Coordinates of C-alpha atoms in Angstrom, one line a residue:
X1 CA 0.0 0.0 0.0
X2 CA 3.2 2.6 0.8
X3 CA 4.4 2.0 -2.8
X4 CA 0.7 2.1 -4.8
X5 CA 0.0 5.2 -2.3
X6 CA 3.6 6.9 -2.6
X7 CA 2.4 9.4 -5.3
X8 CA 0.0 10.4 -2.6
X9 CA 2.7 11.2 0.6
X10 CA 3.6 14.2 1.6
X11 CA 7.3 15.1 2.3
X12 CA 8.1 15.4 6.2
X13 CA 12.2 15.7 6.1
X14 CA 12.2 19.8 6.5
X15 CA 9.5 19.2 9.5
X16 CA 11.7 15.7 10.8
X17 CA 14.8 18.4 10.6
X18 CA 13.4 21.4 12.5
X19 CA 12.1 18.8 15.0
X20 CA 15.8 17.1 15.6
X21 CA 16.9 21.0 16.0
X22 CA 14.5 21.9 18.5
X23 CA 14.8 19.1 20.3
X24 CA 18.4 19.8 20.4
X25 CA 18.0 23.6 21.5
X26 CA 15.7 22.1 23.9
X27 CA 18.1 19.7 25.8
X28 CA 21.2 22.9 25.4
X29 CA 18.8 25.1 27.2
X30 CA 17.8 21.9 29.6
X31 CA 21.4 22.1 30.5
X32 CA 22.3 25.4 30.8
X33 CA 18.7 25.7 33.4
X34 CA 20.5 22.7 35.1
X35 CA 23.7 24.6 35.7
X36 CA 22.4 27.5 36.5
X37 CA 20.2 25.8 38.8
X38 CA 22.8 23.6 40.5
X39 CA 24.8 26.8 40.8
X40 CA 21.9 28.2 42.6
X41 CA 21.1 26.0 45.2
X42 CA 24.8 26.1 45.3
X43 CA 24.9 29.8 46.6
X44 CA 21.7 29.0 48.8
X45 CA 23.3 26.3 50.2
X46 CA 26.5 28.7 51.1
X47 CA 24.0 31.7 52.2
X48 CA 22.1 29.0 54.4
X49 CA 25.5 28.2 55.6
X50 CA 26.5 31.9 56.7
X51 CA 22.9 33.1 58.1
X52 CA 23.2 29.6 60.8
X53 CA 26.7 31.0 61.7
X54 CA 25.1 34.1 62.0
X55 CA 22.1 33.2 64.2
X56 CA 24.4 31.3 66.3
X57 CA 26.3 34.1 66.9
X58 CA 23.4 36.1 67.7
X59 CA 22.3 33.0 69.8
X60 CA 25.1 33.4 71.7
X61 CA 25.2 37.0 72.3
X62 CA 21.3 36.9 73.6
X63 CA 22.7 34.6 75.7
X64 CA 25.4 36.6 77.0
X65 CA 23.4 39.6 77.5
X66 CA 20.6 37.5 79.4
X67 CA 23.2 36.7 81.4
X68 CA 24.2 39.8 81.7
X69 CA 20.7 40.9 82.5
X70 CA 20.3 38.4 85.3
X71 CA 23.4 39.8 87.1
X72 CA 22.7 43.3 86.4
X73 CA 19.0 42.4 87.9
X74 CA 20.1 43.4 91.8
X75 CA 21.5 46.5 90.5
X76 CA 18.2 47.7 88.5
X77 CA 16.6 47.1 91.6
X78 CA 19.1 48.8 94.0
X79 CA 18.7 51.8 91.1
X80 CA 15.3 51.6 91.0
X81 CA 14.6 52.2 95.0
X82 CA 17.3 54.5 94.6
X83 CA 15.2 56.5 92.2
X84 CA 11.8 56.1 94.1
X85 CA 14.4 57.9 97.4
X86 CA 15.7 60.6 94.8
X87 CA 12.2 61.1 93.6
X88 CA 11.0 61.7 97.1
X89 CA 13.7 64.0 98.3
X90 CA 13.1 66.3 95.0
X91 CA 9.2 66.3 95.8
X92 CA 9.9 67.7 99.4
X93 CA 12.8 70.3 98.1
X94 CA 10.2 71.5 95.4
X95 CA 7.4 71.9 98.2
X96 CA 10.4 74.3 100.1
X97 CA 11.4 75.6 96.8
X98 CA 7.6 76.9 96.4
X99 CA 7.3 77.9 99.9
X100 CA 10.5 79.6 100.0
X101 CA 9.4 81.8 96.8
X102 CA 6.3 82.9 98.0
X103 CA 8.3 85.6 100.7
X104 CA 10.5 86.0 97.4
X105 CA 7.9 86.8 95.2
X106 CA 6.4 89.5 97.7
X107 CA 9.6 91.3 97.8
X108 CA 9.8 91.3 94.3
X109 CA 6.1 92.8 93.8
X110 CA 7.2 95.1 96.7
X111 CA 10.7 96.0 95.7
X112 CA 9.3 96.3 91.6
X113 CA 9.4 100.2 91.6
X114 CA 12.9 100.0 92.9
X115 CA 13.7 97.7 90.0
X116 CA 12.1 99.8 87.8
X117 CA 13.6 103.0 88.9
X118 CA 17.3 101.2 88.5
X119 CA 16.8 100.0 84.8
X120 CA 15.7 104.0 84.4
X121 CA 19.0 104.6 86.3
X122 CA 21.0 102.1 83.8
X123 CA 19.9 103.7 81.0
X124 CA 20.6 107.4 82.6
X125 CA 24.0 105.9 83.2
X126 CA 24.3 104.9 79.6
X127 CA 23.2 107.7 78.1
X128 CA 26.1 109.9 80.3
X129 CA 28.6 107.5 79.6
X130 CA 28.0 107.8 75.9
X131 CA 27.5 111.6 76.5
X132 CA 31.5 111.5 77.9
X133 CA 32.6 109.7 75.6
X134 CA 31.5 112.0 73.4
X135 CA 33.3 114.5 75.8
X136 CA 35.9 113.0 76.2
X137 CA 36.6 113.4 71.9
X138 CA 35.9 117.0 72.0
X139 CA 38.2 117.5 75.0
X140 CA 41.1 115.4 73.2
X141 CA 39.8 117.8 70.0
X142 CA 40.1 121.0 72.4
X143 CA 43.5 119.8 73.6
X144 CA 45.3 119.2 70.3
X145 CA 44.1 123.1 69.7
X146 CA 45.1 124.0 72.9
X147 CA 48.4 122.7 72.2
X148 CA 48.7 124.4 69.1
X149 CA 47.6 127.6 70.6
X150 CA 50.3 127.0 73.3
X151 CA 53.1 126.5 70.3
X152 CA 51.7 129.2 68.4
X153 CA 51.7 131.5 72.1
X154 CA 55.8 130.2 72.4
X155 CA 56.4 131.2 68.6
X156 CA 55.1 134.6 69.5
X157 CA 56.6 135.1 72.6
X158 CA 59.6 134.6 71.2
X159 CA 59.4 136.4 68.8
X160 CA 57.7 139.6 70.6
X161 CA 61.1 138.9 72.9
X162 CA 63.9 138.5 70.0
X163 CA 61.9 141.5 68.8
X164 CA 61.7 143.9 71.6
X165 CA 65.4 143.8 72.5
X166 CA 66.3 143.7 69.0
X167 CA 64.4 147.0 69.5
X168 CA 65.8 147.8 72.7
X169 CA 69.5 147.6 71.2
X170 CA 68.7 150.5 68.9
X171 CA 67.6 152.8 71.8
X172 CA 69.5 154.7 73.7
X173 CA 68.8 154.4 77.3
X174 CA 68.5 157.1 79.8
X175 CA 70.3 156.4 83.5
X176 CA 67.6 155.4 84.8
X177 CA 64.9 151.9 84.5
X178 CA 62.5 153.0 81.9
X179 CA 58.5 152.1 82.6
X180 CA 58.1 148.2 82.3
X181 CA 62.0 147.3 82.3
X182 CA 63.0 144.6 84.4
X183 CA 65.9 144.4 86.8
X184 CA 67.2 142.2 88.7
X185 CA 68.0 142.6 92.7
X186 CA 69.5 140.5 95.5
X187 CA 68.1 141.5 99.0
X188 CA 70.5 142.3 101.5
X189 CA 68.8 142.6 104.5
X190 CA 65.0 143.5 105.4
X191 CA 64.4 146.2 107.9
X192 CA 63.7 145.0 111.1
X193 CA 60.1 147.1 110.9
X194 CA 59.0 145.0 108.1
X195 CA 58.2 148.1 106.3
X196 CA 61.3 148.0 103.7
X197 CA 64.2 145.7 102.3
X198 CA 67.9 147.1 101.0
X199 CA 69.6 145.8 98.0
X200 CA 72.7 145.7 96.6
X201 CA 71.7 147.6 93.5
X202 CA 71.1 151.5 93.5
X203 CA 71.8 154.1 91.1
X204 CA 74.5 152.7 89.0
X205 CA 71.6 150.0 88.0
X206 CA 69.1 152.8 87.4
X207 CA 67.4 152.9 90.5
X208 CA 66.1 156.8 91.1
X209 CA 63.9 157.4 94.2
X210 CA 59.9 157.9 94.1
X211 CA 60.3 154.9 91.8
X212 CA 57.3 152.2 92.1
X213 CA 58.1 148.4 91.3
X214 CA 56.2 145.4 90.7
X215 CA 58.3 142.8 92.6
X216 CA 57.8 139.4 90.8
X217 CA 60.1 136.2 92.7
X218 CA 59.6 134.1 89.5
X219 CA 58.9 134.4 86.0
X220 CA 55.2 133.3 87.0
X221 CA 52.9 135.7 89.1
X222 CA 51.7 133.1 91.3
X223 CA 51.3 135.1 94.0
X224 CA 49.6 138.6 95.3
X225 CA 51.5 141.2 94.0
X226 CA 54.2 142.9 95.9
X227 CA 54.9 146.2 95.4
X228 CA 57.4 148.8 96.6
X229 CA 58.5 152.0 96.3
X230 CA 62.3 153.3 96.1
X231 CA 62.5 155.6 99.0
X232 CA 66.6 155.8 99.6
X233 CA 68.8 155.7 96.6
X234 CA 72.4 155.4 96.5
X235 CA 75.3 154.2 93.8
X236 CA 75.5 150.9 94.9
X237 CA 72.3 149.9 97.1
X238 CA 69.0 151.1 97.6
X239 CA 66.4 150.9 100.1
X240 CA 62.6 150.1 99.3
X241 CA 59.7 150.3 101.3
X242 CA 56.9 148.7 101.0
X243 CA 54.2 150.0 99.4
X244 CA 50.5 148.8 99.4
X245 CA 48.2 149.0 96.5
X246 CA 44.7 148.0 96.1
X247 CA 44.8 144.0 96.4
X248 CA 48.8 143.7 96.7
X249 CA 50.4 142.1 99.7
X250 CA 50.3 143.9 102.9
X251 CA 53.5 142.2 104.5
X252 CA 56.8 141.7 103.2
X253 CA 57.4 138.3 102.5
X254 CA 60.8 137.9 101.6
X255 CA 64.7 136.6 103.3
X256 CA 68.1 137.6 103.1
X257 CA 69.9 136.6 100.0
X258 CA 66.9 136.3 97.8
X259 CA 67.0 137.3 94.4
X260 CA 63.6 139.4 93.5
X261 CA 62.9 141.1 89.8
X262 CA 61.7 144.5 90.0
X263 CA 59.9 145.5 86.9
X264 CA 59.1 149.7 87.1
X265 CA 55.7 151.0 87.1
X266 CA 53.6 154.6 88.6
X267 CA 55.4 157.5 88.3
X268 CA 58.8 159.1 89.7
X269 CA 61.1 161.5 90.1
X270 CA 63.2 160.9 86.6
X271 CA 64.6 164.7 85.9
X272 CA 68.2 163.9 87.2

């Protein structure tokens, strides 16, 4: 029947071939799952391995620290009825600390204005202190002019000095002290009155009689004037009484040996 029917068969080689080859493909792919699968279970196997190291390890530690627990127990409880003593002592010092601020808190209602008035006394303060400050600048200001003021009070001194006996040289001086010049005595003795002093200087130095000096000890008037009045001249000494003026001194304050300057002033007898 194959061979009378033959003309009638399909061909199934290209279907027998794609078959073998999937078949094939099947049993490379079986494989590969295999592997892959072995390798797997493999790793779990290995992972297992490491988390029952693991929870032993934990084991052992819970262990410990029950351990641990069990002798740390007495001490929680020694802690603990520690705490419930601590806890008691802190109620009681709160009860004081609330009955002690009760007087506190009166005074401090009572003593407010005084509070009150001190913050306003604070900020007085500060607003002085910044008001001296400020002060303070303007006097530093004031005393750097001062100070040129004082230089430019030296540059003219000197210069009115330099200039006057520059001006001095040029005139020709009477015998006697004109008004305002300045000369130099050393007292001799005072008279035992108090009224009058001799000095070695007399009319060889320009001293005439009637003459009226301003008697400065210093180049500073720091004192009350003293004035005097030539009343006895003679070539080598002179003998001044004292002569009171307005506010000037009324005594005569000086000692033997002293050197006084006697700058001329008033009027006198100048015609010799």
């Amino acid at each position: 029947m194959y061979f009378v029917n033959v003309d009638h068969f399909d061909p199934l080689e290209d279907e027998l071939i794609e078959a073998v080859m999937v078949e094939q493909n099947a049993s490379l792919t079986f494989e590969l799952d295999q592997n892959k699968s072995e390798e797997m279970i493999t790793a779990l196997y290995r992972e297992r391995s490491k988390m029952r190291q693991q929870v032993e390890e934990l084991q052992g530690t819970k262990d410990k620290f029950e351990q641990d627990i069990e002798l740390l127990a007495p001490v929680f409880d020694k802690i603990k009825r520690r705490k419930t003593d601590v806890d008691k002592e802190l109620e009681e010092i709160q009860s004081k600390l609330q009955d002690a601020e009760v007087p506190y808190l009166a005074l401090e209602e009572e003593n407010k204005p005084l509070f009150e008035e001190h913050i306003t006394h604070q900020e007085e303060q500060k607003k002085q202190e910044e008001m001296l400050i400020a002060l303070e600048k303007e006097a530093n200001a004031l005393g750097g002019d001062l100070n040129a003021l004082e230089k430019e009070r030296e540059t003219a001194t000197s210069n009115y000095t330099s200039k006057r006996e520059e001006i001095l040289l040029e005139i020709r001086h009477p015998g006697h002290l004109y008004y305002g010049d300045k000369a130099e005595v050393s007292v001799s003795s005072k008279a035992p009155s108090g009224k009058g002093l001799f000095v070695n200087q007399g009319r060889e130095s320009g001293i005439r009689e009637d003459m009226i000096f301003l008697v400065q000890k210093s180049d500073a008037f720091n004192e009350i004037p003293l004035i005097l009045k030539s009343a006895i001249v003679e070539d080598q000494f002179s003998f001044l009484e004292l002569y009171p003026i307005g506010m000037s001194q009324k005594v005569l304050n000086v000692n033997d040996g002293e050197k006084l300057f006697l700058i001329r002033t008033g009027d006198s007898n100048t015609s010799e």
